[in-house]
Coordinates of C-alpha atoms and ligand atoms in Angstrom, one line a residue:
X245 CA 2.2 -13.6 9.8
X246 CA 2.1 -14.9 6.8
X247 CA -0.2 -12.4 4.7
X248 CA -2.2 -12.5 1.8
X249 CA -3.3 -9.0 0.4
X250 CA -5.9 -8.4 -2.6
X251 CA -6.0 -5.4 -4.2
X252 CA -2.3 -3.1 -4.2
X253 CA -4.3 0.4 -5.9
X254 CA -3.3 3.8 -4.4
X255 CA -3.3 2.9 -0.6
X256 CA -3.0 -1.2 -0.7
X257 CA 0.4 -1.1 -2.4
X258 CA 1.3 1.3 0.2
X259 CA 0.3 -0.7 3.1
X260 CA 1.0 -3.9 2.1
X261 CA 4.7 -2.5 1.1
X262 CA 4.6 -1.1 5.3
X263 CA 3.5 -4.9 6.7
X264 CA 6.8 -7.0 4.5
X265 CA 8.6 -4.1 6.1
X266 CA 7.7 -4.4 9.5
X267 CA 8.8 -7.7 8.3
X268 CA 5.9 -9.3 7.3
X269 CA 5.2 -12.5 4.7
X270 CA 2.9 -10.2 2.1
X271 CA 1.4 -11.8 -1.1
X272 CA -0.1 -9.4 -3.5
X273 CA -2.5 -9.8 -5.8
X274 CA -4.1 -6.9 -8.2
X275 CA -5.1 -8.0 -11.7
X276 CA -3.5 -5.1 -12.7
X277 CA 0.2 -6.3 -11.3
X278 CA 2.1 -6.1 -8.0
X279 CA 3.9 -3.0 -7.2
X280 CA 4.6 -3.1 -4.3
X281 CA 7.4 -3.5 -1.8
X282 CA 8.7 -6.4 -0.5
X283 CA 5.8 -8.0 -1.7
X284 CA 4.9 -11.6 -3.6
X285 CA 3.5 -12.1 -6.2
X286 CA 0.6 -14.3 -6.7
X287 CA -1.7 -15.2 -10.2
X288 CA -5.3 -15.4 -8.5
X289 CA -6.4 -14.2 -5.3
X290 CA -7.2 -17.3 -4.1
X291 CA -3.2 -17.9 -4.3
X292 CA -2.2 -15.1 -1.9
X293 CA -4.0 -15.9 0.7
X294 CA -3.0 -20.2 0.6
X295 CA -2.1 -21.0 4.1
X296 CA -2.0 -16.7 4.9
X297 CA -3.2 -16.1 8.8
X298 CA -4.9 -13.1 7.3
X299 CA -6.3 -12.1 4.5
X300 CA -6.9 -8.3 4.0
X301 CA -8.8 -6.3 0.7
X302 CA -8.8 -2.9 -0.3
X303 CA -10.8 -2.9 -3.5
X304 CA -13.1 -0.3 -4.8
X305 CA -16.4 -1.3 -4.2
X306 CA -18.4 -3.9 -2.2
X307 CA -19.1 -5.5 -5.1
X308 CA -16.0 -6.3 -6.0
X309 CA -15.6 -7.2 -2.6
X310 CA -18.6 -10.0 -2.9
X311 CA -16.8 -11.6 -6.1
X312 CA -13.7 -11.5 -4.3
X313 CA -14.9 -13.0 -0.5
X314 CA -16.7 -15.8 -2.9
X315 CA -13.0 -16.4 -3.9
X316 CA -10.8 -16.8 -1.2
X317 CA -13.1 -17.8 1.9
X318 CA -13.7 -21.4 0.7
X319 CA -9.7 -21.3 0.4
X320 CA -8.5 -20.0 3.6
X321 CA -7.2 -21.6 6.8
X322 CA -9.9 -22.2 9.6
X323 CA -9.5 -19.4 12.0
X324 CA -7.5 -17.5 9.8
X325 CA -9.0 -13.4 10.0
X326 CA -10.6 -11.5 6.8
X327 CA -9.9 -8.3 7.1
X328 CA -11.5 -5.4 4.6
X329 CA -10.9 -1.6 4.3
X330 CA -12.1 -0.9 1.7
X331 CA -14.7 1.4 2.1
X332 CA -18.3 0.0 1.1
X333 CA -21.8 -1.3 2.1
X334 CA -22.8 -1.4 6.1
X335 CA -24.8 -4.3 4.8
X336 CA -21.9 -6.3 2.8
X337 CA -19.5 -5.5 5.5
X338 CA -22.3 -7.7 7.8
X339 CA -23.2 -10.7 4.6
X340 CA -19.0 -10.8 4.9
X341 CA -18.7 -11.3 8.9
X342 CA -21.7 -14.0 8.3
X343 CA -20.2 -15.9 5.6
X344 CA -17.1 -15.4 7.6
X345 CA -19.1 -16.7 11.0
X346 CA -19.7 -20.1 8.9
X347 CA -16.4 -20.3 7.5
X348 CA -15.1 -20.5 10.7
X349 CA -13.1 -17.5 10.1
X350 CA -13.0 -14.4 12.4
X351 CA -13.4 -11.2 10.1
X352 CA -13.4 -7.8 10.5
X353 CA -14.7 -4.6 8.8
X354 CA -11.1 -1.7 9.0
X355 CA -11.9 0.7 6.9
X356 CA -9.9 3.5 7.1
X357 CA -8.9 7.6 6.6
X358 CA -5.7 9.4 6.3
X359 CA -5.5 8.8 2.1
X360 CA -2.8 7.1 -0.1
X361 CA -0.4 10.2 2.6
X362 CA -1.6 8.4 5.9
X363 CA -0.9 4.6 4.3
X364 CA 2.5 5.7 3.0
X365 CA 3.2 6.9 6.1
X366 CA 1.6 4.2 8.2
X367 CA -0.6 7.0 10.1
X368 CA -3.9 5.7 8.8
X369 CA -7.1 5.3 11.1
X370 CA -9.0 1.7 11.4
X371 CA -12.7 2.6 12.5
X372 CA -13.2 -1.7 13.1
X373 CA -16.4 -3.1 13.1
X374 CA -16.7 -7.5 14.3
X375 CA -15.4 -9.0 17.5
X376 CA -13.2 -8.2 19.6
X377 CA -11.0 -11.3 19.9
X378 CA -11.0 -10.6 15.9
X379 CA -9.4 -7.4 16.6
X380 CA -7.0 -8.0 18.8
X381 CA -5.7 -10.9 16.3
X382 CA -5.5 -8.1 14.5
X383 CA -4.1 -5.0 15.9
X384 CA -0.6 -5.6 15.7
X385 CA -0.9 -5.4 12.2
X386 CA -3.2 -2.7 12.2
X387 CA -0.7 -0.8 14.3
X388 CA 1.8 -1.2 11.8
X389 CA -0.4 0.6 8.9
X390 CA -1.9 3.0 11.2
X391 CA -1.5 5.6 14.1
X392 CA -4.7 4.3 16.1
X393 CA -7.2 2.1 15.8
X394 CA -10.4 2.4 17.3
X395 CA -12.8 -0.5 17.7
X396 CA -16.6 0.6 16.6
X397 CA -18.7 -2.3 17.8
X398 CA -19.7 -5.0 16.4
X399 CA -19.4 -6.0 12.2
X400 CA -20.7 -3.0 10.3
X401 CA -19.7 -1.0 12.8
X402 CA -16.7 0.0 11.0
X403 CA -18.4 1.0 7.9
X404 CA -21.1 3.0 9.4
X405 CA -18.1 5.4 11.7
X406 CA -16.9 6.0 7.8
X407 CA -19.8 6.8 6.3
X408 CA -20.5 9.2 9.1
X409 CA -17.8 10.1 9.5
X410 CA -17.5 11.0 5.6
X411 CA -20.9 12.6 5.1
X412 CA -20.0 15.3 7.7
X413 CA -16.3 16.1 5.8
X414 CA -18.2 16.4 2.9
X415 CA -20.9 19.3 4.4
X416 CA -18.2 21.0 6.2
X417 CA -16.0 21.6 2.8
X418 CA -18.9 22.5 0.9
X419 CA -20.3 24.6 4.5
X420 CA -16.4 26.5 4.2
X421 CA -15.9 27.4 0.3
X422 CA -18.8 28.5 0.2
X423 CA -18.6 30.9 2.8
X424 CA -14.4 31.7 1.4
X425 CA -17.0 31.8 -1.7
X426 CA -19.0 34.7 -0.3
X427 CA -16.0 36.3 2.1
X428 CA -14.1 36.5 -1.0
X429 CA -17.3 39.1 -2.9
X430 CA -18.0 40.8 -0.2
X431 CA -14.1 41.5 -0.1
X432 CA -13.2 40.3 2.7
X433 CA -9.4 39.1 2.3
X434 CA -8.5 35.0 2.4
X435 CA -6.3 36.2 4.6
X436 CA -8.6 37.4 7.4
X437 CA -11.7 34.8 6.9
X438 CA -8.7 32.1 7.8
X439 CA -7.5 33.9 11.2
X440 CA -11.0 34.4 12.6
X441 CA -12.9 31.5 10.9
X442 CA -9.5 28.7 12.5
X443 CA -9.9 29.8 15.7
X444 CA -14.0 30.8 16.2
X445 CA -16.7 28.7 16.5
X446 CA -17.0 27.8 12.7
X447 CA -13.4 25.8 13.0
X448 CA -13.4 22.3 11.6
X449 CA -10.9 20.2 9.9
X450 CA -11.8 21.9 6.5
X451 CA -11.1 24.6 7.1
X452 CA -8.2 24.4 10.0
X453 CA -6.9 21.3 8.6
X454 CA -7.3 21.0 4.9
X455 CA -7.7 25.1 3.5
X456 CA -10.2 24.8 0.5
X457 CA -8.9 28.8 -0.5
X458 CA -4.9 28.9 -1.4
X459 CA -2.2 30.5 0.2
X460 CA -3.2 30.1 3.5
X461 CA -3.3 27.7 6.4
X462 CA -1.6 25.0 6.2
X463 CA -0.3 23.9 2.8
X464 CA -3.4 21.8 1.4
X465 CA -4.1 20.5 -2.3
X466 CA -5.7 24.1 -3.0
X467 CA -1.8 25.2 -3.3
X468 CA -1.5 22.8 -5.0
X469 CA -3.5 23.2 -8.2
X470 CA -6.2 21.0 -6.0
X471 CA -4.4 17.7 -7.0
X472 CA -5.6 15.5 -5.0
X473 CA -5.4 14.5 -2.6
X474 CA -9.5 12.9 -2.0
X475 CA -10.6 13.6 -5.0
X476 CA -14.5 14.4 -5.0
X477 CA -15.0 11.3 -6.9
X478 CA -14.2 9.4 -3.7
X479 CA -15.8 11.7 -1.9
X480 CA -18.9 10.9 -3.8
X481 CA -19.0 6.9 -2.9
X482 CA -18.9 7.7 0.1
X483 CA -21.7 10.4 0.2
X484 CA -23.5 7.8 -2.2
X485 CA -22.9 4.4 0.5
X486 CA -24.0 7.4 3.6
X487 CA -27.5 8.0 1.2
X488 CA -28.2 4.1 0.4
X489 CA -27.5 3.6 4.4
X490 CA -29.6 6.5 5.2
X491 CA -32.6 5.0 3.2
X492 CA -32.1 1.7 4.3
X493 CA -32.8 2.6 8.0
X494 CA -35.3 5.9 7.7
X495 CA -32.9 8.1 8.3
X496 CA -33.5 12.1 7.9
X497 CA -29.9 14.1 6.4
X498 CA -30.5 16.4 4.5
X499 CA -27.9 17.9 4.1
X500 CA -26.0 14.0 3.3
X501 CA -28.1 14.0 0.5
X502 CA -27.3 17.8 -0.2
X503 CA -23.8 17.2 -0.6
X504 CA -24.3 14.2 -2.6
X505 CA -25.7 15.8 -5.3
X506 CA -24.0 18.6 -5.3
X507 CA -20.7 16.2 -6.1
X508 CA -22.5 15.1 -8.5
X509 CA -22.8 17.8 -10.7
X510 CA -19.6 19.4 -9.5
X511 CA -18.1 16.1 -11.0
X512 CA -20.2 15.9 -14.0
X513 CA -18.9 19.5 -14.6
X514 CA -15.5 19.3 -14.7
X515 CA -15.2 18.1 -11.0
X516 CA -14.0 14.6 -12.2
X517 CA -10.4 13.7 -10.5
X518 CA -10.1 17.8 -8.4
X519 CA -9.5 17.3 -5.2
X520 CA -13.1 17.0 -3.5
X521 CA -12.1 20.9 -2.1
X522 CA -12.0 22.2 -6.0
X523 CA -16.0 22.6 -4.3
X524 CA -14.5 26.5 -3.9
X525 CA -13.6 27.7 -7.4
X526 CA -16.8 25.9 -8.9
X527 CA -19.1 27.8 -6.1
X528 CA -16.8 30.9 -6.7
X529 CA -17.7 30.6 -10.6
X530 CA -21.2 30.1 -10.2
X531 CA -24.6 32.9 -8.9
X532 CA -27.0 33.6 -6.0
X533 CA -29.6 31.7 -7.9
X534 CA -29.2 27.7 -6.8
X535 CA -27.2 25.6 -8.7
Ligands
NAD716 P1 -7.6 1.6 -6.2 O1 -8.8 2.2 -7.3 O2 -5.8 2.8 -6.3 O3 -6.8 0.5 -6.2 C1 -8.5 -0.3 -5.9 C2 -7.4 -1.6 -6.6 O4 -8.4 -2.6 -6.4 C3 -7.0 -1.3 -7.9 O5 -5.1 -1.5 -8.2 C4 -7.8 -2.3 -8.7 O6 -7.0 -3.2 -9.8 C5 -7.8 -3.3 -8.2 N1 -9.3 -4.5 -8.2 C6 -10.1 -5.1 -8.8 N2 -10.4 -5.5 -8.7 C7 -9.9 -6.4 -8.4 C8 -9.7 -8.1 -8.2 N3 -11.0 -8.6 -8.4 N4 -9.1 -8.9 -7.5 C9 -7.8 -7.4 -6.5 N5 -7.8 -6.7 -6.7 C10 -9.0 -5.6 -7.0 O7 -8.7 2.7 -5.2 P2 -7.5 2.9 -4.1 O8 -7.0 4.3 -3.6 O9 -7.0 1.6 -3.2 O10 -9.3 2.9 -2.9 C11 -9.3 1.3 -2.2 C12 -10.6 1.8 -1.0 O11 -10.0 2.6 0.0 C13 -11.9 1.8 -1.5 O12 -12.9 1.4 -1.5 C14 -11.8 3.9 -1.8 O13 -13.1 4.0 -1.1 C15 -10.9 3.6 0.2 N6 -9.9 4.7 0.0 C16 -9.9 5.3 -0.2 C17 -8.7 6.5 0.0 C18 -8.3 7.2 -0.6 O14 -7.8 8.5 0.2 N7 -7.5 7.2 -2.1 C19 -9.0 7.3 1.1 C20 -9.5 6.3 2.1 C21 -10.4 5.3 2.2

């Protein structure tokens, strides 16, 4: 297929390179420069998607996605597929689907989990919203860039799945970190804490796979000075999206709100650029008084 790939940052660059390595013709555009192996260079987003079967976007925000969409939709051939893999507002995904539909294009919101490691190794999970027919057209490409693609429902369902998952992750990571900090102050060895919780009802992905305590459990950013991994800033972005969506549909998200507020504070107080599991040393340094 001929693919126009817009947004070649930490995630987009390896994703585009994997598509090219699988034999697709990939033309990329990024104002910061194209640096993906096997990927051709265009001078604009509209040039990158000219004559393409598929336009793929991997951008920082919904506002930027809307701008890029305004540029490229009129330049896309009818019947082409617009796949957005960025993490953006559910409403942005739905609006984009409507505009694409009116222009005779197929569209999917297909945010990912798996981070830069998953993007590089082609093992991302795609959470996909949009029509079944578009999903089937996109599936071969998603299977190159990822290990799993789950069709979640109509437009916006992929973004909804992504923010719900990451709201659970944010809250679970904080709960895991505060329990480690408490365990420490109670004189409980970190290894014992891990051995018990990882095999008990307190277990979770945060504990078992991405343990925030250094030196115990599988290798994780905690063992590498809390270099991301998944940066706290990105977690805050996703929690803000979750809170925005919850407000719009009047959903109760007390732990999501607490997680957002705590990550905002952590980032203000020096956590920016650190892995989101660095919440552990932050909490360890704090006392009982609410922070
Ligand atoms: P990034 O900042 O590394 O990359 C974004 C790229 O978009 C940059 O290279 C930037 O130059 C480019 N860009 C900005 N404006 C543009 C425009 N108008 N046209 C074309 N390109 C433009 O971000 P990332 O880490 O690659 O994340 C991309 C998306 O994936 C985000 O929505 C993020 O929330 C999501 N995501 C990231 C991770 C992760 O671990 N990094 C994990 C899951 C999801």
